[in-house]
mmCIF file of C-alpha atoms in Angstrom:
data_model
loop_
_atom_site.group_PDB
_atom_site.id
_atom_site.type_symbol
_atom_site.label_atom_id
_atom_site.label_comp_id
_atom_site.label_asym_id
_atom_site.label_seq_id
_atom_site.Cartn_x
_atom_site.Cartn_y
_atom_site.Cartn_z
ATOM 1 C CA ALA A 70 51.876 73.174 11.774
ATOM 2 C CA GLN A 71 51.144 76.854 11.544
ATOM 3 C CA SER A 72 53.738 78.829 13.415
ATOM 4 C CA VAL A 73 55.953 81.871 13.745
ATOM 5 C CA SER A 74 59.698 81.250 13.633
ATOM 6 C CA GLN A 75 62.464 83.515 14.777
ATOM 7 C CA HIS A 76 65.789 82.235 13.570
ATOM 8 C CA ASN A 77 68.115 83.929 16.002
ATOM 9 C CA HIS A 78 67.695 83.028 19.638
ATOM 10 C CA HIS A 79 70.527 85.118 21.036
ATOM 11 C CA VAL A 80 72.328 87.940 19.267
ATOM 12 C CA ILE A 81 75.299 89.857 20.628
ATOM 13 C CA LEU A 82 76.356 93.092 18.939
ATOM 14 C CA SER A 83 78.571 96.027 19.666
ATOM 15 C CA GLU A 84 77.121 99.514 19.739
ATOM 16 C CA ALA A 85 76.701 101.080 16.293
ATOM 17 C CA ALA A 86 76.500 97.686 14.593
ATOM 18 C CA SER A 87 73.595 96.991 12.277
ATOM 19 C CA LEU A 88 70.836 94.626 13.326
ATOM 20 C CA GLU A 89 68.622 92.252 11.418
ATOM 21 C CA LEU A 90 66.366 89.760 13.180
ATOM 22 C CA GLY A 91 64.610 87.168 11.080
ATOM 23 C CA CYS A 92 60.944 86.218 11.331
ATOM 24 C CA ASN A 93 59.040 83.753 9.168
ATOM 25 C CA TYR A 94 55.452 82.627 9.477
ATOM 26 C CA SER A 95 53.506 79.798 7.972
ATOM 27 C CA TYR A 96 49.977 81.186 7.861
ATOM 28 C CA GLY A 97 48.285 81.693 4.500
ATOM 29 C CA GLY A 98 45.827 84.354 3.538
ATOM 30 C CA THR A 99 45.698 87.814 5.015
ATOM 31 C CA VAL A 100 47.873 88.220 8.053
ATOM 32 C CA ASN A 101 48.912 91.168 10.126
ATOM 33 C CA LEU A 102 52.436 91.271 11.470
ATOM 34 C CA PHE A 103 53.960 92.833 14.549
ATOM 35 C CA TRP A 104 57.253 93.258 16.319
ATOM 36 C CA TYR A 105 57.271 93.733 20.079
ATOM 37 C CA VAL A 106 60.110 94.540 22.445
ATOM 38 C CA GLN A 107 60.383 93.458 26.060
ATOM 39 C CA TYR A 108 62.953 95.272 28.168
ATOM 40 C CA PRO A 109 64.220 93.378 31.232
ATOM 41 C CA GLY A 110 61.473 92.995 33.790
ATOM 42 C CA GLN A 111 58.917 94.874 31.743
ATOM 43 C CA HIS A 112 55.883 94.108 29.642
ATOM 44 C CA LEU A 113 55.711 93.911 25.862
ATOM 45 C CA GLN A 114 55.698 97.147 23.923
ATOM 46 C CA LEU A 115 54.827 97.540 20.262
ATOM 47 C CA LEU A 116 57.718 98.495 17.978
ATOM 48 C CA LEU A 117 55.855 98.425 14.681
ATOM 49 C CA LYS A 118 53.137 96.658 12.754
ATOM 50 C CA TYR A 119 52.183 95.862 9.187
ATOM 51 C CA PHE A 120 48.625 95.636 7.953
ATOM 52 C CA SER A 121 48.784 96.599 4.287
ATOM 53 C CA GLY A 122 50.378 99.060 1.895
ATOM 54 C CA ASP A 123 54.090 99.867 1.823
ATOM 55 C CA PRO A 124 55.896 96.658 2.823
ATOM 56 C CA LEU A 125 58.639 98.682 4.487
ATOM 57 C CA VAL A 126 57.317 99.708 7.871
ATOM 58 C CA LYS A 127 58.976 102.220 10.141
ATOM 59 C CA GLY A 128 58.511 101.969 13.882
ATOM 60 C CA ILE A 129 59.698 103.622 17.036
ATOM 61 C CA LYS A 130 63.309 104.064 18.136
ATOM 62 C CA GLY A 131 64.703 103.785 14.616
ATOM 63 C CA PHE A 132 63.452 100.273 13.949
ATOM 64 C CA GLU A 133 61.980 99.190 10.640
ATOM 65 C CA ALA A 134 60.751 95.927 9.166
ATOM 66 C CA GLU A 135 60.164 94.654 5.668
ATOM 67 C CA PHE A 136 57.283 92.394 4.713
ATOM 68 C CA ILE A 137 58.177 90.028 1.893
ATOM 69 C CA LYS A 138 55.027 88.136 1.041
ATOM 70 C CA SER A 139 56.703 85.609 -1.266
ATOM 71 C CA LYS A 140 59.072 84.600 1.505
ATOM 72 C CA PHE A 141 56.508 84.757 4.328
ATOM 73 C CA SER A 142 59.014 86.935 6.142
ATOM 74 C CA PHE A 143 58.925 90.070 8.271
ATOM 75 C CA ASN A 144 62.486 90.847 9.305
ATOM 76 C CA LEU A 145 63.307 93.576 11.791
ATOM 77 C CA ARG A 146 66.202 95.946 11.135
ATOM 78 C CA LYS A 147 68.027 98.818 12.740
ATOM 79 C CA PRO A 148 71.037 100.479 11.099
ATOM 80 C CA SER A 149 72.892 101.295 14.307
ATOM 81 C CA VAL A 150 72.046 99.712 17.653
ATOM 82 C CA GLN A 151 72.530 101.292 21.051
ATOM 83 C CA TRP A 152 73.229 99.754 24.438
ATOM 84 C CA SER A 153 69.657 100.685 25.409
ATOM 85 C CA ASP A 154 68.329 98.325 22.717
ATOM 86 C CA THR A 155 69.333 95.369 24.880
ATOM 87 C CA ALA A 156 66.049 93.496 25.244
ATOM 88 C CA GLU A 157 64.046 90.572 23.973
ATOM 89 C CA TYR A 158 62.317 90.956 20.630
ATOM 90 C CA PHE A 159 59.208 89.083 19.572
ATOM 91 C CA CYS A 160 57.668 88.717 16.158
ATOM 92 C CA ALA A 161 53.908 88.122 16.208
ATOM 93 C CA VAL A 162 51.234 87.291 13.671
ATOM 94 C CA ASN A 163 47.496 87.781 13.714
ATOM 95 C CA PRO A 164 46.523 85.001 11.315
ATOM 96 C CA ASN A 165 43.049 86.426 10.813
ATOM 97 C CA GLY A 166 44.076 89.981 10.078
ATOM 98 C CA GLY A 167 43.135 93.083 12.013
ATOM 99 C CA ASN A 168 43.878 94.417 15.443
ATOM 100 C CA THR A 169 41.618 91.964 17.223
ATOM 101 C CA GLY A 170 41.792 88.205 17.419
ATOM 102 C CA LYS A 171 44.689 86.239 18.758
ATOM 103 C CA LEU A 172 48.356 87.053 18.331
ATOM 104 C CA ILE A 173 50.731 84.152 17.823
ATOM 105 C CA PHE A 174 54.287 84.880 18.936
ATOM 106 C CA GLY A 175 57.645 83.582 17.855
ATOM 107 C CA GLN A 176 60.057 82.225 20.431
ATOM 108 C CA GLY A 177 61.784 85.557 20.815
ATOM 109 C CA THR A 178 65.313 86.796 20.211
ATOM 110 C CA THR A 179 67.462 88.079 23.025
ATOM 111 C CA LEU A 180 69.588 91.002 21.880
ATOM 112 C CA GLN A 181 72.610 91.979 23.929
ATOM 113 C CA VAL A 182 74.367 95.178 22.902
ATOM 114 C CA LYS A 183 77.839 95.678 24.295
ATOM 115 C CA PRO A 184 78.846 99.285 25.032
ATOM 116 C CA ASP B 85 44.358 105.539 31.007
ATOM 117 C CA ALA B 86 45.971 103.168 33.522
ATOM 118 C CA GLY B 87 46.551 100.443 30.959
ATOM 119 C CA VAL B 88 45.959 96.755 31.538
ATOM 120 C CA ILE B 89 46.212 96.074 35.247
ATOM 121 C CA GLN B 90 47.278 92.716 36.573
ATOM 122 C CA SER B 91 47.467 91.523 40.139
ATOM 123 C CA PRO B 92 49.366 90.338 41.952
ATOM 124 C CA ARG B 93 52.737 91.268 40.423
ATOM 125 C CA HIS B 94 54.433 88.386 42.160
ATOM 126 C CA GLU B 95 52.994 85.218 43.658
ATOM 127 C CA VAL B 96 54.848 82.481 45.462
ATOM 128 C CA THR B 97 52.799 79.478 46.459
ATOM 129 C CA GLU B 98 53.240 75.895 47.494
ATOM 130 C CA MET B 99 52.509 73.014 45.211
ATOM 131 C CA GLY B 100 48.891 71.931 45.475
ATOM 132 C CA GLN B 101 47.539 75.346 46.379
ATOM 133 C CA GLU B 102 45.004 77.254 44.321
ATOM 134 C CA VAL B 103 46.280 80.346 42.550
ATOM 135 C CA THR B 104 44.122 83.110 41.078
ATOM 136 C CA LEU B 105 45.535 85.721 38.758
ATOM 137 C CA ARG B 106 43.521 88.829 37.991
ATOM 138 C CA CYS B 107 43.302 91.203 35.080
ATOM 139 C CA LYS B 108 41.504 94.455 34.426
ATOM 140 C CA PRO B 109 41.515 95.300 30.716
ATOM 141 C CA ILE B 110 41.435 98.764 29.215
ATOM 142 C CA SER B 111 37.949 100.187 29.182
ATOM 143 C CA GLY B 112 36.389 99.840 25.751
ATOM 144 C CA HIS B 113 38.625 97.002 24.641
ATOM 145 C CA ASN B 114 36.492 94.080 23.566
ATOM 146 C CA SER B 115 39.069 91.292 23.483
ATOM 147 C CA LEU B 116 41.142 89.898 26.332
ATOM 148 C CA PHE B 117 44.009 87.434 26.171
ATOM 149 C CA TRP B 118 45.956 85.377 28.689
ATOM 150 C CA TYR B 119 49.534 84.433 27.772
ATOM 151 C CA ARG B 120 52.153 82.405 29.618
ATOM 152 C CA GLN B 121 55.862 83.143 29.181
ATOM 153 C CA THR B 122 58.606 80.663 30.019
ATOM 154 C CA MET B 123 62.201 80.338 28.912
ATOM 155 C CA MET B 124 61.545 76.993 27.283
ATOM 156 C CA ARG B 125 58.304 77.729 25.448
ATOM 157 C CA GLY B 126 58.338 81.489 24.977
ATOM 158 C CA LEU B 127 54.965 83.280 24.861
ATOM 159 C CA GLU B 128 52.030 80.895 24.635
ATOM 160 C CA LEU B 129 48.442 81.982 24.179
ATOM 161 C CA LEU B 130 46.343 80.217 26.794
ATOM 162 C CA ILE B 131 42.890 81.589 26.101
ATOM 163 C CA TYR B 132 41.167 84.614 24.665
ATOM 164 C CA PHE B 133 37.775 86.216 25.091
ATOM 165 C CA ASN B 134 35.783 88.412 22.772
ATOM 166 C CA ASN B 135 32.991 90.451 24.346
ATOM 167 C CA ASN B 136 33.434 88.370 27.533
ATOM 168 C CA VAL B 137 32.894 85.084 25.689
ATOM 169 C CA PRO B 138 35.738 82.539 25.495
ATOM 170 C CA ILE B 139 36.631 82.124 21.838
ATOM 171 C CA ASP B 140 39.704 79.908 21.856
ATOM 172 C CA ASP B 141 40.929 77.985 24.884
ATOM 173 C CA SER B 142 43.010 75.470 22.967
ATOM 174 C CA GLY B 143 46.156 76.728 24.652
ATOM 175 C CA MET B 144 44.990 75.960 28.168
ATOM 176 C CA PRO B 145 47.423 73.237 29.223
ATOM 177 C CA GLU B 146 45.077 71.021 31.200
ATOM 178 C CA ASP B 147 41.990 70.935 33.358
ATOM 179 C CA ARG B 148 43.850 72.449 36.276
ATOM 180 C CA PHE B 149 43.661 75.763 34.422
ATOM 181 C CA SER B 150 40.450 77.736 34.098
ATOM 182 C CA ALA B 151 39.653 81.293 33.065
ATOM 183 C CA LYS B 152 36.606 83.448 33.455
ATOM 184 C CA MET B 153 35.480 86.851 32.321
ATOM 185 C CA PRO B 154 32.316 87.678 34.254
ATOM 186 C CA ASN B 155 32.139 91.224 32.855
ATOM 187 C CA ALA B 156 33.941 93.540 30.483
ATOM 188 C CA SER B 157 36.239 94.926 33.165
ATOM 189 C CA PHE B 158 37.546 91.812 34.894
ATOM 190 C CA SER B 159 39.042 88.427 34.160
ATOM 191 C CA THR B 160 40.645 85.700 36.235
ATOM 192 C CA LEU B 161 42.966 82.831 35.477
ATOM 193 C CA LYS B 162 42.873 80.089 38.080
ATOM 194 C CA ILE B 163 45.224 77.165 38.590
ATOM 195 C CA GLN B 164 44.018 74.435 40.927
ATOM 196 C CA PRO B 165 46.020 72.586 42.070
ATOM 197 C CA SER B 166 49.234 74.375 41.170
ATOM 198 C CA GLU B 167 52.427 72.518 40.253
ATOM 199 C CA PRO B 168 56.074 73.651 40.036
ATOM 200 C CA ARG B 169 55.941 73.432 36.227
ATOM 201 C CA ASP B 170 53.321 76.176 36.256
ATOM 202 C CA SER B 171 56.010 78.633 37.336
ATOM 203 C CA ALA B 172 56.089 81.354 34.680
ATOM 204 C CA VAL B 173 55.146 84.936 33.958
ATOM 205 C CA TYR B 174 51.491 85.256 33.033
ATOM 206 C CA PHE B 175 50.527 88.217 30.877
ATOM 207 C CA CYS B 176 47.098 89.584 30.247
ATOM 208 C CA ALA B 177 46.447 91.725 27.171
ATOM 209 C CA SER B 178 43.428 93.502 25.800
ATOM 210 C CA SER B 179 42.721 94.843 22.366
ATOM 211 C CA SER B 180 40.480 97.054 20.325
ATOM 212 C CA ARG B 181 40.647 98.155 16.700
ATOM 213 C CA ARG B 182 43.417 100.522 17.770
ATOM 214 C CA GLY B 183 45.695 97.723 18.888
ATOM 215 C CA TYR B 184 46.845 95.458 21.666
ATOM 216 C CA THR B 185 48.051 96.471 25.121
ATOM 217 C CA PHE B 186 49.831 94.161 27.508
ATOM 218 C CA GLY B 187 49.823 94.226 31.272
ATOM 219 C CA SER B 188 52.971 94.084 33.374
ATOM 220 C CA GLY B 189 52.491 90.403 34.105
ATOM 221 C CA THR B 190 52.280 88.208 37.181
ATOM 222 C CA ARG B 191 55.397 86.241 38.050
ATOM 223 C CA LEU B 192 54.213 82.966 39.539
ATOM 224 C CA THR B 193 56.558 80.687 41.438
ATOM 225 C CA VAL B 194 55.253 77.343 42.654
ATOM 226 C CA VAL B 195 57.553 75.641 45.146
#
C-alpha cells in the first residue's frame, strides 16, 4: 500500500547532539515532500518543503532535509539540537505534486531533548 | 490574517450525542482538509474539499461521520452518534498555491 514511513517513533537526545529523522515514502511519480513540527499542545507548523531543484532543502530553525529520489527518502537533519526542539515531527507527502491536494502524513517521531 | 479557525477548542460529550466541529479556512484558500490525530494512528486524512466540493472522503471512518462545506468560508464535521473511540484531536487545514495552514485543532473527548 502507498504510505509514508517514519522509522523512529521516539528519539531522546542531549542538547548539542546531531539529529537525523528518517522518512520514506512509497508513491511513484512526482511527489512533493514536507516536514512539519508540532510543539506540545499546538498545531502543525511547516519546517521545510521540497518541490524540485536542489535536493538539499534548508528550513527554519536550522533544520534541513535531503531528498534522495533513488531511495524514496526525505530525511530531516539538524547539526545541533536545542531543548526547545522538543516536539513531534511529521513527514508528509503530496502524492500528486503541488501545494494543493491531500497531504499524507507519516506516524510522527517524538523528539525529546534533554537539557 | 487570523489563520484557520476551529471551534470549539475542546469538546467533552457523552456517548451517543451528536458532535459538530467547525472550521473557517483562510480566505482565498480553495482546498480544505479534515484530519484526525490519535496516539495509535497518527494523523489521518478524513476528507478534503476543493472549491467546496468533496474530492476524497475515503478516510471517513464510517457513516456516523459526515462533513459539509456549504460555502468557501465554512465547513463542519459531524459525528452522530459519537462513541468513545472517536476521542481524538481533529485538525482542519486549508491550502492555496502558497501552501497549507493548519488550525489549532479541536480536542474531542467522548465519555
